[in-house]
């Protein structure tokens, strides 16, 4: 094999118009992926080429030499110091509005243009052809040639969380402009399609997580109600398998195969609708889901699941609004040290409490009868009750925890890590410390009523957050000393 075959070189261009810059990103990405797709298809149909085939991600680059302060009330849209900053970009058509917004703020705040050109990061062939359903990549050894001898494959050195974890080391003095590299984004987009059985294009800006199938049924009923209302602002409902309906009375075919984390989308034209993901049980699932959804840069995510009530004064069906988290889930300890506090976000807390009042028609002292605010403990052992309880119970008591689950702290911690506003409203489903274990037949009428209300509270909170200005929702509380300009 001799040499490397690449697309014709394209000179970098500068832009002071964000929409024009994104249009160029779309053009360059399309040319690169078409080049790879065409050559891959030819190699599969005919014979492998005698040269290596390579194409590169497009890149946006920005340079400023000024220390001038920008409006510091905004937590994004500007760099903190002079220098050169860059980001590789994938799927620019999927992120078009996000990119226009972020690039526009950068140009406006600094009064400097951005440069769009090709990066030196190869596009793995898996990601280039992944959106073409007519092409499948064979397993290693199934083709007549070794894939990595001809094409680039995913590279872990550019598929990691170094930027968001604060461990990124600039190369040649060029700092990061966005929280994720293109390969990291591509990896998560592929994982999302696999785990949720819906394409990333359907995901909305507001995400609800649950660990209970009942909420899926409630969510579909609400979606159908909204689609019957021409003034609701919602345009369609997407179920697993990318089945999409626009009529509230339209049937949904049953899924051929249930995915690991079935996900559903109540869409609005501008992407500001609501996505519901049933992530199942456990911190590993919670981390997996949030690791990948984070690359879509949602405006908020909330956990609306079930928990164990730890106080004797709680009843089954009571709500718990988390204002602190005891992290014993362990899945994020290497990415976000346990000594990092995960604060409650006022904007989310207020939206959730307001939503509880709206749905239950209770307020003030009466609201305290069915909802408590306090610490939620998240653990990684579902059957902790079967071991010596003295240690765990003592820690729970010392932390002042009022509820125990296996997902909430993980989701909140990953929200903190990825700069995605987060919150938690749980529903008490058992009280293991007081003899009320999660067993069949124990649900009271009150509990059933509260569960039906629970999802609606999450939806109402999201609708309230949707109307909040982005600069208020994406506050500085989630930003560190040296942040990327892009949200």
Short mmCIF file of C-alpha atoms in Angstrom, two decimals:
data_model
loop_
_atom_site.label_atom_id
_atom_site.label_comp_id
_atom_site.label_asym_id
_atom_site.label_seq_id
_atom_site.Cartn_x
_atom_site.Cartn_y
_atom_site.Cartn_z
CA UNK A 1 0.00 0.00 0.00
CA UNK A 2 1.37 3.40 -0.98
CA UNK A 3 0.29 6.87 0.11
CA UNK A 4 -2.95 8.28 1.47
CA UNK A 5 -5.89 9.34 -0.70
CA UNK A 6 -7.84 12.32 0.69
CA UNK A 7 -10.46 14.73 -0.68
CA UNK A 8 -9.24 17.82 -2.52
CA UNK A 9 -7.85 20.36 -0.07
CA UNK A 10 -10.12 23.25 0.88
CA UNK A 11 -8.63 26.53 2.10
CA UNK A 12 -9.87 27.83 5.47
CA UNK A 13 -12.39 30.69 5.29
CA UNK A 14 -13.18 33.39 7.84
CA UNK A 15 -16.73 34.38 8.75
CA UNK A 16 -18.43 37.14 10.67
CA UNK A 17 -21.84 35.61 9.99
CA UNK A 18 -22.65 32.56 12.12
CA UNK A 19 -25.19 31.08 9.70
CA UNK A 20 -22.70 31.29 6.83
CA UNK A 21 -20.03 29.62 8.98
CA UNK A 22 -22.35 26.73 9.79
CA UNK A 23 -23.32 26.41 6.14
CA UNK A 24 -19.63 25.92 5.33
CA UNK A 25 -19.29 23.34 8.11
CA UNK A 26 -22.21 21.41 6.62
CA UNK A 27 -20.65 21.58 3.16
CA UNK A 28 -17.22 20.38 4.33
CA UNK A 29 -18.64 17.57 6.45
CA UNK A 30 -20.84 16.40 3.59
CA UNK A 31 -17.91 16.30 1.20
CA UNK A 32 -15.76 14.36 3.66
CA UNK A 33 -18.36 11.75 4.54
CA UNK A 34 -19.39 11.26 0.90
CA UNK A 35 -15.74 10.67 0.02
CA UNK A 36 -15.45 7.98 2.68
CA UNK A 37 -18.81 6.40 1.92
CA UNK A 38 -18.13 6.19 -1.81
CA UNK A 39 -14.73 4.61 -1.31
CA UNK A 40 -16.00 2.23 1.35
CA UNK A 41 -18.83 1.05 -0.89
CA UNK A 42 -16.40 0.61 -3.78
CA UNK A 43 -14.03 -1.41 -1.58
CA UNK A 44 -16.89 -3.69 -0.51
CA UNK A 45 -18.28 -4.13 -4.03
CA UNK A 46 -15.03 -4.42 -5.90
CA UNK A 47 -11.66 -4.73 -4.26
CA UNK A 48 -9.77 -2.68 -1.65
CA UNK A 49 -7.78 0.26 -2.97
CA UNK A 50 -4.00 0.24 -3.09
CA UNK A 51 -3.86 3.42 -0.98
CA UNK A 52 -5.17 4.36 2.44
CA UNK A 53 -8.45 6.31 2.36
CA UNK A 54 -8.77 9.23 4.76
CA UNK A 55 -11.00 12.25 5.26
CA UNK A 56 -11.07 14.78 8.10
CA UNK A 57 -13.62 16.42 10.33
CA UNK A 58 -14.25 20.10 9.66
CA UNK A 59 -13.04 22.49 12.33
CA UNK A 60 -14.01 25.87 13.69
CA UNK A 61 -11.18 28.01 15.02
CA UNK A 62 -11.19 31.31 16.89
CA UNK A 63 -8.37 33.63 17.93
CA UNK A 64 -8.42 36.66 20.18
CA UNK A 65 -5.54 38.76 21.54
CA UNK A 66 -7.55 40.90 23.93
CA UNK A 67 -8.08 40.61 27.67
CA UNK A 68 -11.16 42.81 27.39
CA UNK A 69 -13.97 41.59 29.62
CA UNK A 70 -17.27 40.57 28.06
CA UNK A 71 -20.64 40.59 29.79
CA UNK A 72 -19.82 38.24 32.69
CA UNK A 73 -23.49 37.62 33.48
CA UNK A 74 -23.52 35.14 30.59
CA UNK A 75 -21.89 31.81 31.43
CA UNK A 76 -21.12 30.89 27.81
CA UNK A 77 -20.46 32.49 24.43
CA UNK A 78 -16.99 33.86 25.22
CA UNK A 79 -13.45 32.72 26.04
CA UNK A 80 -11.81 33.69 29.31
CA UNK A 81 -8.40 34.73 27.99
CA UNK A 82 -6.49 35.56 24.80
CA UNK A 83 -5.41 32.66 22.62
CA UNK A 84 -6.46 30.33 19.87
CA UNK A 85 -9.33 27.91 20.42
CA UNK A 86 -10.69 25.18 18.14
CA UNK A 87 -13.31 22.45 17.96
CA UNK A 88 -13.78 19.59 15.52
CA UNK A 89 -17.38 19.35 14.33
CA UNK A 90 -19.52 16.39 13.33
CA UNK A 91 -23.11 16.20 12.07
CA UNK A 92 -23.38 20.01 11.70
CA UNK A 93 -26.85 19.65 10.16
CA UNK A 94 -28.06 18.00 13.39
CA UNK A 95 -26.50 20.74 15.54
CA UNK A 96 -27.24 23.60 13.12
CA UNK A 97 -29.24 25.87 15.43
CA UNK A 98 -26.94 25.19 18.38
CA UNK A 99 -23.87 26.04 16.30
CA UNK A 100 -25.41 29.21 14.90
CA UNK A 101 -26.26 30.35 18.41
CA UNK A 102 -22.86 29.54 19.93
CA UNK A 103 -20.79 30.92 17.03
CA UNK A 104 -22.96 34.02 16.87
CA UNK A 105 -22.37 34.78 20.55
CA UNK A 106 -18.63 34.28 20.15
CA UNK A 107 -18.43 36.70 17.21
CA UNK A 108 -20.68 39.25 18.92
CA UNK A 109 -18.96 39.16 22.31
CA UNK A 110 -15.40 39.43 21.01
CA UNK A 111 -15.87 41.30 17.76
CA UNK A 112 -13.65 38.77 15.98
CA UNK A 113 -14.38 36.38 13.08
CA UNK A 114 -14.24 32.61 13.20
CA UNK A 115 -12.33 30.44 10.74
CA UNK A 116 -13.82 27.28 9.23
CA UNK A 117 -11.61 24.69 7.57
CA UNK A 118 -10.53 21.07 7.79
CA UNK A 119 -8.97 19.69 10.95
CA UNK A 120 -6.23 17.08 11.16
CA UNK A 121 -8.54 14.60 12.95
CA UNK A 122 -9.57 11.71 10.67
CA UNK A 123 -13.22 10.67 10.51
CA UNK A 124 -13.59 6.98 11.45
CA UNK A 125 -15.32 5.15 8.63
CA UNK A 126 -17.86 3.69 11.09
CA UNK A 127 -19.21 7.16 11.84
CA UNK A 128 -19.07 8.38 8.25
CA UNK A 129 -21.27 5.62 6.90
CA UNK A 130 -23.35 5.14 10.05
CA UNK A 131 -26.19 7.40 8.91
CA UNK A 132 -26.58 5.52 5.61
CA UNK A 133 -28.92 2.62 6.39
CA UNK A 134 -28.12 0.98 3.07
CA UNK A 135 -24.51 0.37 4.14
CA UNK A 136 -23.34 -1.93 6.90
CA UNK A 137 -19.80 -2.35 8.18
CA UNK A 138 -18.78 -6.01 8.39
CA UNK A 139 -17.36 -7.56 11.50
CA UNK A 140 -13.58 -7.80 11.66
CA UNK A 141 -12.51 -10.63 9.35
CA UNK A 142 -15.79 -10.79 7.40
CA UNK A 143 -14.54 -8.62 4.54
CA UNK A 144 -11.80 -9.49 2.06
CA UNK A 145 -9.53 -6.91 3.65
CA UNK A 146 -8.63 -5.64 7.11
CA UNK A 147 -10.70 -2.52 7.68
CA UNK A 148 -8.15 -0.57 9.69
CA UNK A 149 -5.51 -1.14 7.00
CA UNK A 150 -7.55 0.97 4.57
CA UNK A 151 -9.77 3.26 6.67
CA UNK A 152 -9.48 5.06 9.99
CA UNK A 153 -11.32 3.58 12.96
CA UNK A 154 -12.33 5.21 16.29
CA UNK A 155 -9.41 6.52 18.32
CA UNK A 156 -9.75 6.65 22.09
CA UNK A 157 -7.26 9.52 22.29
CA UNK A 158 -9.94 11.80 20.79
CA UNK A 159 -12.98 9.95 22.17
CA UNK A 160 -12.89 10.86 25.84
CA UNK A 161 -14.11 13.35 28.42
CA UNK A 162 -10.84 15.16 29.10
CA UNK A 163 -12.36 18.55 28.30
CA UNK A 164 -15.41 18.35 30.57
CA UNK A 165 -13.36 16.62 33.28
CA UNK A 166 -10.86 19.48 33.28
CA UNK A 167 -7.90 17.25 32.44
CA UNK A 168 -7.42 18.29 28.80
CA UNK A 169 -3.90 19.30 27.79
CA UNK A 170 -3.84 21.77 24.88
CA UNK A 171 -1.92 20.70 21.79
CA UNK A 172 0.33 23.40 20.28
CA UNK A 173 -1.24 25.90 22.65
CA UNK A 174 -4.73 25.56 21.07
CA UNK A 175 -7.48 25.40 23.68
CA UNK A 176 -10.86 23.68 23.33
CA UNK A 177 -13.79 25.68 22.00
CA UNK A 178 -16.48 23.07 22.70
CA UNK A 179 -16.97 20.56 25.55
CA UNK A 180 -16.69 17.51 23.27
CA UNK A 181 -14.56 16.52 20.30
CA UNK A 182 -16.23 15.36 17.09
CA UNK A 183 -15.24 11.73 17.66
CA UNK A 184 -16.66 11.82 21.19
CA UNK A 185 -19.94 13.19 19.81
CA UNK A 186 -20.07 10.62 17.02
CA UNK A 187 -19.47 7.80 19.47
CA UNK A 188 -22.37 8.91 21.67
CA UNK A 189 -24.73 9.46 18.75
CA UNK A 190 -24.12 5.88 17.68
CA UNK A 191 -24.60 4.60 21.25
CA UNK A 192 -27.85 6.54 21.65
CA UNK A 193 -29.36 4.93 18.58
CA UNK A 194 -28.33 1.52 19.93
CA UNK A 195 -29.50 1.90 23.52
CA UNK A 196 -32.71 3.88 22.96
CA UNK A 197 -33.89 2.56 19.57
CA UNK A 198 -34.51 6.14 18.41
CA UNK A 199 -32.30 8.34 16.27
CA UNK A 200 -30.52 11.29 17.92
CA UNK A 201 -32.40 13.64 15.59
CA UNK A 202 -35.56 13.07 17.64
CA UNK A 203 -34.15 14.03 21.04
CA UNK A 204 -35.58 17.21 22.53
CA UNK A 205 -33.91 19.86 24.71
CA UNK A 206 -35.69 18.78 27.90
CA UNK A 207 -35.12 15.23 29.13
CA UNK A 208 -36.97 13.27 31.79
CA UNK A 209 -35.42 10.09 33.21
CA UNK A 210 -37.46 7.42 34.94
CA UNK A 211 -36.96 3.92 36.31
CA UNK A 212 -40.54 2.76 36.07
CA UNK A 213 -42.44 1.60 32.96
CA UNK A 214 -45.74 3.09 34.15
CA UNK A 215 -44.48 6.55 33.23
CA UNK A 216 -44.08 5.52 29.60
CA UNK A 217 -47.80 4.74 29.37
CA UNK A 218 -48.66 8.05 31.03
CA UNK A 219 -46.29 9.93 28.72
CA UNK A 220 -47.88 8.45 25.60
CA UNK A 221 -51.36 9.36 26.87
CA UNK A 222 -50.25 12.92 27.51
CA UNK A 223 -48.57 13.09 24.09
CA UNK A 224 -51.75 11.95 22.36
CA UNK A 225 -53.74 14.57 24.26
CA UNK A 226 -51.31 17.27 23.15
CA UNK A 227 -51.40 16.14 19.52
CA UNK A 228 -55.19 16.44 19.55
CA UNK A 229 -54.83 20.07 20.64
CA UNK A 230 -53.80 22.26 17.66
CA UNK A 231 -52.65 24.99 20.05
CA UNK A 232 -50.35 22.85 22.22
CA UNK A 233 -47.21 23.60 20.19
CA UNK A 234 -46.31 19.91 20.03
CA UNK A 235 -45.98 18.47 16.53
CA UNK A 236 -45.37 14.72 16.84
CA UNK A 237 -44.67 11.78 19.13
CA UNK A 238 -41.84 9.33 18.47
CA UNK A 239 -41.71 5.83 19.94
CA UNK A 240 -38.99 3.17 19.82
CA UNK A 241 -38.03 2.10 16.33
CA UNK A 242 -38.39 5.74 15.21
CA UNK A 243 -42.13 5.32 14.74
CA UNK A 244 -43.56 8.84 14.53
CA UNK A 245 -47.20 9.94 14.73
CA UNK A 246 -48.70 13.41 14.31
CA UNK A 247 -52.31 12.48 15.09
CA UNK A 248 -53.30 11.77 18.66
CA UNK A 249 -55.56 8.93 17.52
CA UNK A 250 -53.01 7.28 15.27
CA UNK A 251 -51.99 3.75 16.37
CA UNK A 252 -48.42 2.88 17.32
CA UNK A 253 -47.15 -0.53 16.23
CA UNK A 254 -45.54 -2.65 18.90
CA UNK A 255 -41.75 -2.61 18.98
CA UNK A 256 -40.12 -5.61 17.36
CA UNK A 257 -37.42 -5.57 20.01
CA UNK A 258 -37.35 -3.74 23.32
CA UNK A 259 -34.16 -1.68 23.65
CA UNK A 260 -32.14 -1.45 26.84
CA UNK A 261 -33.31 2.11 27.51
CA UNK A 262 -36.55 2.72 25.58
CA UNK A 263 -36.93 6.41 24.84
CA UNK A 264 -39.86 8.51 23.64
CA UNK A 265 -40.05 12.03 22.28
CA UNK A 266 -42.86 14.59 22.37
CA UNK A 267 -41.53 16.98 19.76
CA UNK A 268 -41.83 20.67 19.00
CA UNK A 269 -40.68 22.24 15.75
CA UNK A 270 -37.76 24.05 17.42
CA UNK A 271 -36.61 21.01 19.43
CA UNK A 272 -37.89 22.40 22.73
CA UNK A 273 -40.17 19.46 23.41
CA UNK A 274 -39.72 16.69 25.99
CA UNK A 275 -37.87 13.37 25.80
CA UNK A 276 -38.62 10.57 28.27
CA UNK A 277 -36.00 7.84 28.79
CA UNK A 278 -36.79 4.75 30.83
CA UNK A 279 -33.25 3.95 31.95
CA UNK A 280 -34.18 1.05 34.20
CA UNK A 281 -32.48 0.45 37.53
CA UNK A 282 -28.95 1.24 38.62
CA UNK A 283 -26.23 3.88 38.50
CA UNK A 284 -24.47 2.21 35.57
CA UNK A 285 -27.54 2.71 33.37
CA UNK A 286 -27.92 6.27 34.66
CA UNK A 287 -24.32 7.07 33.76
CA UNK A 288 -24.56 5.43 30.35
CA UNK A 289 -27.68 7.37 29.40
CA UNK A 290 -26.40 10.75 30.57
CA UNK A 291 -22.90 10.20 29.15
CA UNK A 292 -24.40 9.99 25.68
CA UNK A 293 -27.36 12.37 25.87
CA UNK A 294 -24.99 15.08 27.12
CA UNK A 295 -23.44 15.54 23.66
CA UNK A 296 -26.82 16.80 22.41
CA UNK A 297 -26.47 19.72 24.86
CA UNK A 298 -29.94 19.55 26.44
CA UNK A 299 -31.17 22.55 28.41
CA UNK A 300 -32.22 20.46 31.43
CA UNK A 301 -32.69 16.92 32.63
CA UNK A 302 -34.74 15.67 35.57
CA UNK A 303 -35.06 12.37 37.37
CA UNK A 304 -38.67 11.39 38.09
CA UNK A 305 -38.38 7.89 39.50
CA UNK A 306 -39.19 5.78 42.52
CA UNK A 307 -37.29 5.69 45.78
CA UNK A 308 -37.26 4.21 49.25
CA UNK A 309 -38.56 6.58 51.92
CA UNK A 310 -36.26 6.62 54.96
CA UNK A 311 -38.47 8.45 57.46
CA UNK A 312 -41.35 6.90 59.35
CA UNK A 313 -43.43 10.04 58.73
CA UNK A 314 -43.40 9.43 54.98
CA UNK A 315 -46.17 7.55 53.19
CA UNK A 316 -46.07 5.53 50.00
CA UNK A 317 -46.70 8.02 47.21
CA UNK A 318 -45.09 10.99 48.97
CA UNK A 319 -42.78 13.14 46.87
CA UNK A 320 -39.13 13.89 47.59
CA UNK A 321 -37.48 16.99 46.14
CA UNK A 322 -33.72 16.50 46.33
CA UNK A 323 -31.70 19.47 47.54
CA UNK A 324 -28.53 17.43 48.20
CA UNK A 325 -27.06 14.08 47.22
CA UNK A 326 -25.17 11.40 49.09
CA UNK A 327 -23.06 9.73 46.40
CA UNK A 328 -22.46 6.04 47.06
CA UNK A 329 -23.05 4.99 43.45
CA UNK A 330 -19.26 4.93 42.70
CA UNK A 331 -19.60 4.93 38.89
CA UNK A 332 -18.38 8.52 38.56
CA UNK A 333 -15.67 8.55 41.22
CA UNK A 334 -12.87 8.57 38.65
CA UNK A 335 -14.45 11.36 36.59
CA UNK A 336 -15.88 13.52 39.35
CA UNK A 337 -14.18 13.02 42.73
CA UNK A 338 -16.48 12.28 45.63
CA UNK A 339 -15.36 15.47 47.41
CA UNK A 340 -16.95 17.63 44.71
CA UNK A 341 -20.28 18.98 46.02
CA UNK A 342 -23.32 18.65 43.76
CA UNK A 343 -25.42 21.74 44.54
CA UNK A 344 -29.14 22.12 44.10
CA UNK A 345 -29.98 24.58 41.29
CA UNK A 346 -32.47 27.22 42.37
CA UNK A 347 -34.06 27.54 38.92
CA UNK A 348 -34.80 23.82 38.79
CA UNK A 349 -35.94 23.59 42.41
CA UNK A 350 -38.41 26.44 42.01
CA UNK A 351 -39.79 24.98 38.78
CA UNK A 352 -40.32 21.58 40.40
CA UNK A 353 -41.97 22.98 43.52
CA UNK A 354 -44.24 25.19 41.43
CA UNK A 355 -45.18 22.19 39.31
CA UNK A 356 -46.06 20.13 42.41
CA UNK A 357 -48.33 22.94 43.59
CA UNK A 358 -50.01 23.22 40.19
CA UNK A 359 -50.69 19.51 39.81
CA UNK A 360 -51.68 18.70 43.42
CA UNK A 361 -53.46 22.02 44.09
CA UNK A 362 -51.67 22.16 47.45
CA UNK A 363 -49.39 24.87 48.76
CA UNK A 364 -47.59 26.03 51.86
CA UNK A 365 -48.06 23.89 54.95
CA UNK A 366 -50.51 21.57 53.17
CA UNK A 367 -47.89 20.77 50.53
CA UNK A 368 -45.58 19.52 53.28
CA UNK A 369 -48.02 16.67 53.93
CA UNK A 370 -47.05 14.98 50.66
CA UNK A 371 -43.60 16.37 49.82
CA UNK A 372 -40.33 16.68 51.67
CA UNK A 373 -37.16 18.42 50.59
CA UNK A 374 -33.89 16.87 51.65
CA UNK A 375 -30.92 14.68 50.87
CA UNK A 376 -31.28 11.77 48.46
CA UNK A 377 -28.79 8.92 48.83
CA UNK A 378 -27.85 6.92 45.75
CA UNK A 379 -26.23 3.50 46.16
CA UNK A 380 -24.98 0.77 43.82
CA UNK A 381 -26.31 -2.25 45.73
CA UNK A 382 -30.01 -2.91 45.10
CA UNK A 383 -30.20 -5.50 47.87
CA UNK A 384 -28.37 -3.57 50.57
CA UNK A 385 -31.05 -4.67 53.06
CA UNK A 386 -29.75 -8.23 52.92
CA UNK A 387 -26.42 -7.32 54.54
CA UNK A 388 -25.54 -5.96 57.97
CA UNK A 389 -27.47 -2.67 57.99
CA UNK A 390 -25.75 -0.90 60.87
CA UNK A 391 -23.13 0.82 58.71
CA UNK A 392 -25.38 1.98 55.88
CA UNK A 393 -28.18 3.08 58.20
CA UNK A 394 -25.75 5.08 60.34
CA UNK A 395 -24.41 6.91 57.26
CA UNK A 396 -27.92 7.57 56.02
CA UNK A 397 -28.88 9.01 59.37
CA UNK A 398 -25.75 11.16 59.65
CA UNK A 399 -26.31 12.54 56.14
CA UNK A 400 -29.91 13.44 57.05
CA UNK A 401 -31.05 11.48 53.98
CA UNK A 402 -34.78 11.19 53.48
CA UNK A 403 -34.79 8.92 50.41
CA UNK A 404 -32.68 6.20 48.83
CA UNK A 405 -32.43 5.22 45.16
CA UNK A 406 -29.91 4.00 42.58
CA UNK A 407 -29.94 6.71 39.89
CA UNK A 408 -30.59 10.26 41.11
CA UNK A 409 -27.14 11.26 42.37
CA UNK A 410 -25.56 9.78 39.25
CA UNK A 411 -27.81 11.82 36.98
CA UNK A 412 -27.26 14.98 39.02
CA UNK A 413 -23.49 14.46 39.18
CA UNK A 414 -23.26 13.90 35.44
CA UNK A 415 -25.40 16.98 34.91
CA UNK A 416 -22.91 18.92 37.02
CA UNK A 417 -19.98 17.38 35.12
CA UNK A 418 -21.46 18.07 31.70
CA UNK A 419 -22.87 21.51 32.61
CA UNK A 420 -26.46 20.36 32.05
CA UNK A 421 -28.98 21.81 34.56
CA UNK A 422 -30.38 18.93 36.65
CA UNK A 423 -32.95 18.13 39.30
CA UNK A 424 -34.72 15.28 41.07
CA UNK A 425 -38.29 14.66 42.16
CA UNK A 426 -38.90 11.13 43.44
CA UNK A 427 -41.97 9.21 44.56
CA UNK A 428 -41.77 6.96 47.65
CA UNK A 429 -42.55 3.37 46.66
CA UNK A 430 -41.42 1.53 49.80
CA UNK A 431 -40.06 2.11 53.32
CA UNK A 432 -37.54 -0.68 53.98
CA UNK A 433 -36.42 0.67 57.36
CA UNK A 434 -40.00 0.57 58.60
CA UNK A 435 -41.18 -2.82 57.37
CA UNK A 436 -42.83 -1.65 54.16
CA UNK A 437 -40.88 -3.47 51.48
CA UNK A 438 -41.59 -3.19 47.75
CA UNK A 439 -43.93 -6.16 47.42
CA UNK A 440 -47.01 -6.86 45.25
CA UNK A 441 -50.31 -5.62 46.56
CA UNK A 442 -48.94 -2.94 48.89
CA UNK A 443 -49.85 0.06 46.73
CA UNK A 444 -52.62 2.16 48.23
CA UNK A 445 -55.08 4.31 46.29
CA UNK A 446 -53.10 7.36 47.45
CA UNK A 447 -49.93 5.85 46.02
CA UNK A 448 -51.58 5.09 42.67
CA UNK A 449 -52.95 8.63 42.47
CA UNK A 450 -49.55 10.15 43.24
CA UNK A 451 -47.77 8.03 40.65
CA UNK A 452 -50.22 9.24 38.02
CA UNK A 453 -49.49 12.83 39.05
CA UNK A 454 -45.73 12.37 39.22
CA UNK A 455 -44.98 12.39 35.50
CA UNK A 456 -47.27 15.36 34.97
CA UNK A 457 -45.28 17.30 37.56
CA UNK A 458 -42.08 16.60 35.64
CA UNK A 459 -43.71 17.72 32.40
CA UNK A 460 -45.05 20.91 33.97
CA UNK A 461 -41.61 21.70 35.39
CA UNK A 462 -40.02 21.23 31.97
CA UNK A 463 -42.60 23.47 30.33
CA UNK A 464 -41.82 26.15 32.89
CA UNK A 465 -38.08 25.80 32.28
CA UNK A 466 -38.68 26.01 28.53
CA UNK A 467 -39.97 29.55 28.96
CA UNK A 468 -36.91 30.60 30.97
CA UNK A 469 -34.15 32.60 29.21
CA UNK A 470 -31.14 30.39 28.46
CA UNK A 471 -28.75 32.74 30.20
CA UNK A 472 -30.73 32.28 33.41
CA UNK A 473 -31.14 28.50 33.16
CA UNK A 474 -27.51 27.87 32.14
CA UNK A 475 -26.13 29.81 35.06
CA UNK A 476 -22.53 30.29 36.16
CA UNK A 477 -23.00 27.79 38.99
CA UNK A 478 -22.07 24.97 36.60
CA UNK A 479 -19.04 26.67 35.08
CA UNK A 480 -15.44 26.29 36.28
CA UNK A 481 -12.46 28.67 36.14
CA UNK A 482 -11.53 28.03 32.51
CA UNK A 483 -14.56 27.09 30.44
CA UNK A 484 -15.18 26.40 26.78
CA UNK A 485 -17.01 29.16 24.91
CA UNK A 486 -19.61 26.75 23.60
CA UNK A 487 -22.33 25.73 26.04
#
